[in-house]
Short mmCIF file of C-alpha atoms and ligand atoms in Angstrom, two decimals:
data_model
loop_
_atom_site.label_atom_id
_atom_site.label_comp_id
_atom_site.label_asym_id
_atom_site.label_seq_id
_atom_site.Cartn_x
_atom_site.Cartn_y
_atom_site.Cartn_z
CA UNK A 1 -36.02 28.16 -19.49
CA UNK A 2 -33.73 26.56 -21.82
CA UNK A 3 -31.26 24.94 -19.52
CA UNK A 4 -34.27 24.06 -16.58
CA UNK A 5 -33.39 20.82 -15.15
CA UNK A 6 -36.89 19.52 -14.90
CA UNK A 7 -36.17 19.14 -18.75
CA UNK A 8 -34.47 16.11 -17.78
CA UNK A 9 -36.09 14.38 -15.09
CA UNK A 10 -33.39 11.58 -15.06
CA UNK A 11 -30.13 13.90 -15.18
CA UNK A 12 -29.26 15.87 -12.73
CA UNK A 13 -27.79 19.19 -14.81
CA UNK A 14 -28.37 22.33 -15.89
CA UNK A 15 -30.18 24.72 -13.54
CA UNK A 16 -31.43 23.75 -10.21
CA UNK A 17 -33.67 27.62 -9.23
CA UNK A 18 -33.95 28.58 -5.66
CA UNK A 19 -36.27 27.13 -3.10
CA UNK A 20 -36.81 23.49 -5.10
CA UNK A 21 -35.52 21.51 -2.49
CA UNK A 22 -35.64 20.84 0.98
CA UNK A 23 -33.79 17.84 2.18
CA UNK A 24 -34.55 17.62 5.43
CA UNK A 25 -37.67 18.81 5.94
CA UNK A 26 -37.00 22.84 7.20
CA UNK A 27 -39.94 25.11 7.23
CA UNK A 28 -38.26 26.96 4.37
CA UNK A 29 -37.13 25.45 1.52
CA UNK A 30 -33.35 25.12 0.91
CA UNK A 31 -31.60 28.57 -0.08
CA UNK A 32 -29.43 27.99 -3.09
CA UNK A 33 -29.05 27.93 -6.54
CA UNK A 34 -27.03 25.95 -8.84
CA UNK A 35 -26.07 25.04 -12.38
CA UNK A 36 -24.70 21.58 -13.17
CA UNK A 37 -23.05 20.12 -15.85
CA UNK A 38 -21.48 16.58 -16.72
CA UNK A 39 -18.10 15.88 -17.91
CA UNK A 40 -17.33 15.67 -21.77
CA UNK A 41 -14.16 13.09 -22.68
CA UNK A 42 -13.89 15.30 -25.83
CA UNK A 43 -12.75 17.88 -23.45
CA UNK A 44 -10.35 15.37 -21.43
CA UNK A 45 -6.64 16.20 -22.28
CA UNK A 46 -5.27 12.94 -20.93
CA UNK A 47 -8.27 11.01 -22.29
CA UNK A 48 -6.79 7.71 -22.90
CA UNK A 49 -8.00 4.47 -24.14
CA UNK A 50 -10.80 3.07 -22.02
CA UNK A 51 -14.57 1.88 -22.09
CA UNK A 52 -16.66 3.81 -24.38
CA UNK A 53 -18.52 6.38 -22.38
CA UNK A 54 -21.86 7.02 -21.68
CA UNK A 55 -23.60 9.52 -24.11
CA UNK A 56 -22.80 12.79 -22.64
CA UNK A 57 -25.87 15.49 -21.87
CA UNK A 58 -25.38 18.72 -20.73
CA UNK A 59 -27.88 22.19 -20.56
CA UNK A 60 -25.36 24.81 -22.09
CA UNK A 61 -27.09 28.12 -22.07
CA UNK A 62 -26.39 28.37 -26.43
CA UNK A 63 -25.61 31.87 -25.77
CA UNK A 64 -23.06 32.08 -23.77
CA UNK A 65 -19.77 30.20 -25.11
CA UNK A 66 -17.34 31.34 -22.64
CA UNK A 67 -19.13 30.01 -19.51
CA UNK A 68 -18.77 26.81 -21.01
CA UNK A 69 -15.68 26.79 -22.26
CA UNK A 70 -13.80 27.91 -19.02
CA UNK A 71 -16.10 25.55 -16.62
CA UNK A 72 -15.13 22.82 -19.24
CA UNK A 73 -11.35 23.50 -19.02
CA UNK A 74 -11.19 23.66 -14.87
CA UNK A 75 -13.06 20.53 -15.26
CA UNK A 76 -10.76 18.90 -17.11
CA UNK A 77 -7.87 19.87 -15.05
CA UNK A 78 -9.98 18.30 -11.98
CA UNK A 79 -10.37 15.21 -13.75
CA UNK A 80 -6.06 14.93 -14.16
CA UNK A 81 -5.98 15.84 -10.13
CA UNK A 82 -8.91 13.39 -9.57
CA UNK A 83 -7.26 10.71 -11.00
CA UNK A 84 -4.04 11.03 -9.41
CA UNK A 85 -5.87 11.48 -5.63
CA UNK A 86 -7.41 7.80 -7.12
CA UNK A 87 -4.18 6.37 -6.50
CA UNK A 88 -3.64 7.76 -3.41
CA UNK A 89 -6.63 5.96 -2.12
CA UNK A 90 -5.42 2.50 -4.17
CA UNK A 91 -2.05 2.89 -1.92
CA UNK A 92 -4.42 3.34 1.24
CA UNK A 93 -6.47 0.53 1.17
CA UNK A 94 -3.23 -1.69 0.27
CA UNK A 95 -3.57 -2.18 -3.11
CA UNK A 96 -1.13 -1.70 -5.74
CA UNK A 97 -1.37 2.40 -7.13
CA UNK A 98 -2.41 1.63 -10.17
CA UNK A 99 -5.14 -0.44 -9.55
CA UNK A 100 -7.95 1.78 -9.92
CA UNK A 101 -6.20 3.73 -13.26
CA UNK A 102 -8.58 1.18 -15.60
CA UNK A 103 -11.69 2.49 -13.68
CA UNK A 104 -11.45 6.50 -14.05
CA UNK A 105 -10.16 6.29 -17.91
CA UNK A 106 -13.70 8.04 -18.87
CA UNK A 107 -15.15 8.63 -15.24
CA UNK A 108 -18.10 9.86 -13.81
CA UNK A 109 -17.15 13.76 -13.05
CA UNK A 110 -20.05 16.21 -13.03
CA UNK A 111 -19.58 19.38 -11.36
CA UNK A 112 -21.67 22.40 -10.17
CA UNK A 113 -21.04 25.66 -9.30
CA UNK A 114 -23.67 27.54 -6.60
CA UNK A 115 -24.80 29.92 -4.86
CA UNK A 116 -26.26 30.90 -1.76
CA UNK A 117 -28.05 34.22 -0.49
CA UNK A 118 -27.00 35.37 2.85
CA UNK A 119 -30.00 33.34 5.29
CA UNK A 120 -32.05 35.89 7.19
CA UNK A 121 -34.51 32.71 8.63
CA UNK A 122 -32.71 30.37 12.13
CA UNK A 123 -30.83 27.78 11.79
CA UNK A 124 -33.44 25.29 13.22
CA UNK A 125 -36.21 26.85 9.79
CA UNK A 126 -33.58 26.69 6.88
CA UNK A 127 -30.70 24.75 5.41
CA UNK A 128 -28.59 26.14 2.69
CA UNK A 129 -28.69 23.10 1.62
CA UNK A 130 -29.66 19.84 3.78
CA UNK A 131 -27.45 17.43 5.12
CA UNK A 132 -26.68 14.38 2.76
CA UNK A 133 -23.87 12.15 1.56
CA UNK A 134 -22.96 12.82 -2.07
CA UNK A 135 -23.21 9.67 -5.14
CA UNK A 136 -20.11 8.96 -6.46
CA UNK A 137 -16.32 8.21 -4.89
CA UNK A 138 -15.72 11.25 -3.70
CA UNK A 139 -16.05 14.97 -3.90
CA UNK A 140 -13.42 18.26 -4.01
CA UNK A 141 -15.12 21.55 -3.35
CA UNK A 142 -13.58 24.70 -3.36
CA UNK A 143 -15.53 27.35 -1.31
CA UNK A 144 -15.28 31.26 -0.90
CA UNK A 145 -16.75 31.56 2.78
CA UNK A 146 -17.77 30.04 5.93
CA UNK A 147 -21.28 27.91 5.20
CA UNK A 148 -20.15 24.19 5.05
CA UNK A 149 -20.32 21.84 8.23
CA UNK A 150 -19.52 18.54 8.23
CA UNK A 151 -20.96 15.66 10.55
CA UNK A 152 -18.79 13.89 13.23
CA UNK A 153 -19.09 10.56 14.09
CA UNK A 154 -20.35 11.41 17.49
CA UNK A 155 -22.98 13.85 16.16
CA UNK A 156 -21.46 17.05 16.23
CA UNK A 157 -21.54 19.45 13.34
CA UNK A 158 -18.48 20.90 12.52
CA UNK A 159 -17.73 23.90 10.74
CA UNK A 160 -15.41 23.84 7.56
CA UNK A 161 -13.64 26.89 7.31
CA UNK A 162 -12.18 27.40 3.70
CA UNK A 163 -8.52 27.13 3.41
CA UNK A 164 -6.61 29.56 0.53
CA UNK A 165 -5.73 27.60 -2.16
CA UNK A 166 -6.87 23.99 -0.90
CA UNK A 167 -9.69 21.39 -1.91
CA UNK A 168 -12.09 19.74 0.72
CA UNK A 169 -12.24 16.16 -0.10
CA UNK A 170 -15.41 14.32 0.91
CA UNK A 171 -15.80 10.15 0.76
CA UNK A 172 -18.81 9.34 -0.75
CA UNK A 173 -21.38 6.47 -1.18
CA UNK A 174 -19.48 4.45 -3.78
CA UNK A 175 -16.62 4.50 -2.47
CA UNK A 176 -17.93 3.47 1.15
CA UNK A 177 -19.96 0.83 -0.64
CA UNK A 178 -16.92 -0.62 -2.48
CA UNK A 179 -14.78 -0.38 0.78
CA UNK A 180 -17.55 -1.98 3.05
CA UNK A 181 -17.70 1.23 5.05
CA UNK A 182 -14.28 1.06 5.67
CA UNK A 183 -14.01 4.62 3.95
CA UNK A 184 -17.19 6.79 5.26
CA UNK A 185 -19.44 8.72 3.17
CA UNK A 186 -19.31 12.94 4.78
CA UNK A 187 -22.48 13.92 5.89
CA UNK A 188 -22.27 17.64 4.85
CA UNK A 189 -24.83 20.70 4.62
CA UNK A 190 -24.35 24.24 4.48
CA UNK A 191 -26.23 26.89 6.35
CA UNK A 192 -25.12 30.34 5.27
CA UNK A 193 -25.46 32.88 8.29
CA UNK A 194 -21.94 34.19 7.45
CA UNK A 195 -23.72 37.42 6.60
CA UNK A 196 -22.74 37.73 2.52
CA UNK A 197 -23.51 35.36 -0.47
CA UNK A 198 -21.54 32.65 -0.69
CA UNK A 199 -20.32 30.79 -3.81
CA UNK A 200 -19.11 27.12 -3.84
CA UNK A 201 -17.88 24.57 -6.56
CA UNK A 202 -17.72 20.99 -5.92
CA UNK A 203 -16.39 18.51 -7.97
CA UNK A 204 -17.86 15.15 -8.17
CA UNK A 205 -15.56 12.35 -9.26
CA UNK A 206 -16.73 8.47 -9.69
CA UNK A 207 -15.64 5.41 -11.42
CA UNK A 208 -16.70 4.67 -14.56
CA UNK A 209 -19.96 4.12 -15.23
CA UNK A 210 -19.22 0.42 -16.79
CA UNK A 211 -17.23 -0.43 -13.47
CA UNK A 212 -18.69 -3.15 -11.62
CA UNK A 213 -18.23 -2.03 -7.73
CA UNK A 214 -16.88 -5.44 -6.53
CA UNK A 215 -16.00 -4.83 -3.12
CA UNK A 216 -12.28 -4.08 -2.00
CA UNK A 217 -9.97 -7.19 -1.23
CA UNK A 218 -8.60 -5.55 1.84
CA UNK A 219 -11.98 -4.40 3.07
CA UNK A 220 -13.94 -7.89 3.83
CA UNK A 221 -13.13 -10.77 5.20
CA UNK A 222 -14.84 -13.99 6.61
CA UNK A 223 -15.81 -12.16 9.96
CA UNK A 224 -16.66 -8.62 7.47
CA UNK A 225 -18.54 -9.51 4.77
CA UNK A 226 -19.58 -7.36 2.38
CA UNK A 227 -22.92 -5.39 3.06
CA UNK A 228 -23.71 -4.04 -0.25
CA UNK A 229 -25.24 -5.53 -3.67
CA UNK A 230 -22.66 -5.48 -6.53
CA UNK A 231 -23.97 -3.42 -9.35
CA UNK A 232 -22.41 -0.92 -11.65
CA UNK A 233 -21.53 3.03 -10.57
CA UNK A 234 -23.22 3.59 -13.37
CA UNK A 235 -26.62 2.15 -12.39
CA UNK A 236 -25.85 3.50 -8.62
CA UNK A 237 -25.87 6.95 -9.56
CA UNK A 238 -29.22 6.62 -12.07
CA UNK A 239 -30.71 5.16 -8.79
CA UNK A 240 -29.78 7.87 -6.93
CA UNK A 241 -30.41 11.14 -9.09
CA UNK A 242 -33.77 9.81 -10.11
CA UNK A 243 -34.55 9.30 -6.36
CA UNK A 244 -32.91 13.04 -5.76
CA UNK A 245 -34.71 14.63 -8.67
CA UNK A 246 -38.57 12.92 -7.60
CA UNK A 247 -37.88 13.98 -3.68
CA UNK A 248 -37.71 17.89 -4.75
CA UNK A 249 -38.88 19.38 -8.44
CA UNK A 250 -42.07 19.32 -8.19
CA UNK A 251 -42.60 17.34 -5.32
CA UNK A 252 -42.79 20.12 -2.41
CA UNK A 253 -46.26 19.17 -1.05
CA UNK A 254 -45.48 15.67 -0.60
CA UNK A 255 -41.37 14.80 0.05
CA UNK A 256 -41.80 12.87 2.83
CA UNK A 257 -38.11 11.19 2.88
CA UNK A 258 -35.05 12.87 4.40
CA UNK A 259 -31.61 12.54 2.76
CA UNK A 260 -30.17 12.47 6.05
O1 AKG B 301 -21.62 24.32 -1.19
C1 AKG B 301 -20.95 23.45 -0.63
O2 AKG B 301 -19.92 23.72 -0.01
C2 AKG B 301 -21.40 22.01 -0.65
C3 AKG B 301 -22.42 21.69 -1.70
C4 AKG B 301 -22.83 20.25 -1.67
O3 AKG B 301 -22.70 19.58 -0.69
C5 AKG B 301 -23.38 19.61 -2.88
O4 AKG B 301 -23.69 20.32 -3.84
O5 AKG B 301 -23.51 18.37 -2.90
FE1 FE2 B 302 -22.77 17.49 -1.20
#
């Protein structure tokens, strides 16, 4: 197929088929489907003068124009939010607003749209898909039905019921590694039992891929220090997709790891 993702084994678009992963080890593999695709700064309305970014692949199916053009455009539109939730953060951990604006002028912001069948198999065989922590800063999904459940800290799931009109926001592992786990990465999964198909879109949003991920003034001190090696987002998240990509395509008889 023309927009596979095992085209790419280092990227993490295009089509991900049913039953190719299975994070955490269920007796079935994990029931959804998805197509992914990165972000394109040509497409970036309020694209403004930054760090050259990195060359930009994407699995368009050639023959259909419209799906790309109208995933392209609510991308872009998530990229203007994104940025502006960026400085909300910048005001939480006591920095100045602005200080982050230099890091998300040609960010990381891939996107996927899914979907899940309804799950016939228990709870305890399946996963719609497994728990994790997603790669980048952090994550707005917009959901059509029940599914998602989130992890509390003192290890009970939680269901997160979608909202009209509203975003769930997710912290993820850069942004706990540049706060020194002062922001912490959601450990998410969906199991679909809600009895129809359910369709999700989350949004992925990261510095980018240039930005060194010093760690946060406010978040370490003599008596914190930081945990975490300082490398670039962008090497981070071609650790990390590599990692995701060798754990399920065409690894089924021998993932041993779980995300989670
Ligand atoms: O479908 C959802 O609500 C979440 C999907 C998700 O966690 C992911 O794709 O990383
Ligand atoms: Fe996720």
């Amino acid at each position: 197929m023309q927009v596979y993702t095992g085209l790419l084994p280092d990227e993490y678009i295009g089509y991900h088929p049913i039953h190719e992963y299975n994070a955490n080890e269920k007796k079935y593999q994990d029931l959804y489907e998805a197509y992914n695709w990165n972000y394109e700064p040509a497409t970036d309305g309020n694209l403004e003068q930054g760090p050259p970014p990195a060359p930009v692949v994407n699995l368009w199916p050639a023959s259909m124009p419209a799906f790309q053009k109208t995933l392209g455009g609510y991308q872009a539109a998530l990229v203007g939010l994104a940025r502006r939730m960026t400085r909300m953060f910048a005001l939480a951990l006591q920095l100045p607003e602005t200080a982050f604006d230099s890091y998300v002028e040609t960010p990381e912001a891939s996107m996927r749209i899914l979907h899940y069948p309804v799950q016939t198999a228990s709870r305890d065989d399946q996963n719609g898909i497994g728990a994790h922590t997603d790669v980048e800063h952090f994550t707005m999904i917009t959901q059509d039905c029940d599914g998602l459940e989130v992890l509390r800290k003192d290890g009970q799931w939680v269901k997160v019921r979608p909202v009209a009109d509203s975003f769930v926001v997710n912290i993820a592992d850069c942004f706990m590694r540049q706060t020194n786990d002062t922001f912490v990465s959601t450990v998410h999964r969906v199991i679909n039992t809600s009895g129809r198909e359910r369709y999700s879109c989350p949004f992925f949003f990261g510095f980018n891929r240039a930005t060194l991920m010093t760690p946060i003034p406010s978040c370490v001190s003599e008596t914190n220090p930081h945990k975490y090696p300082v490398i670039t987002a962008g090497e981070y998240y071609q650790w990390r997709t590599k990692r995701q990509k060798e754990r399920g395509l065409g690894a089924r008889a021998t993932r041993s790891t779980q995300e989670v």
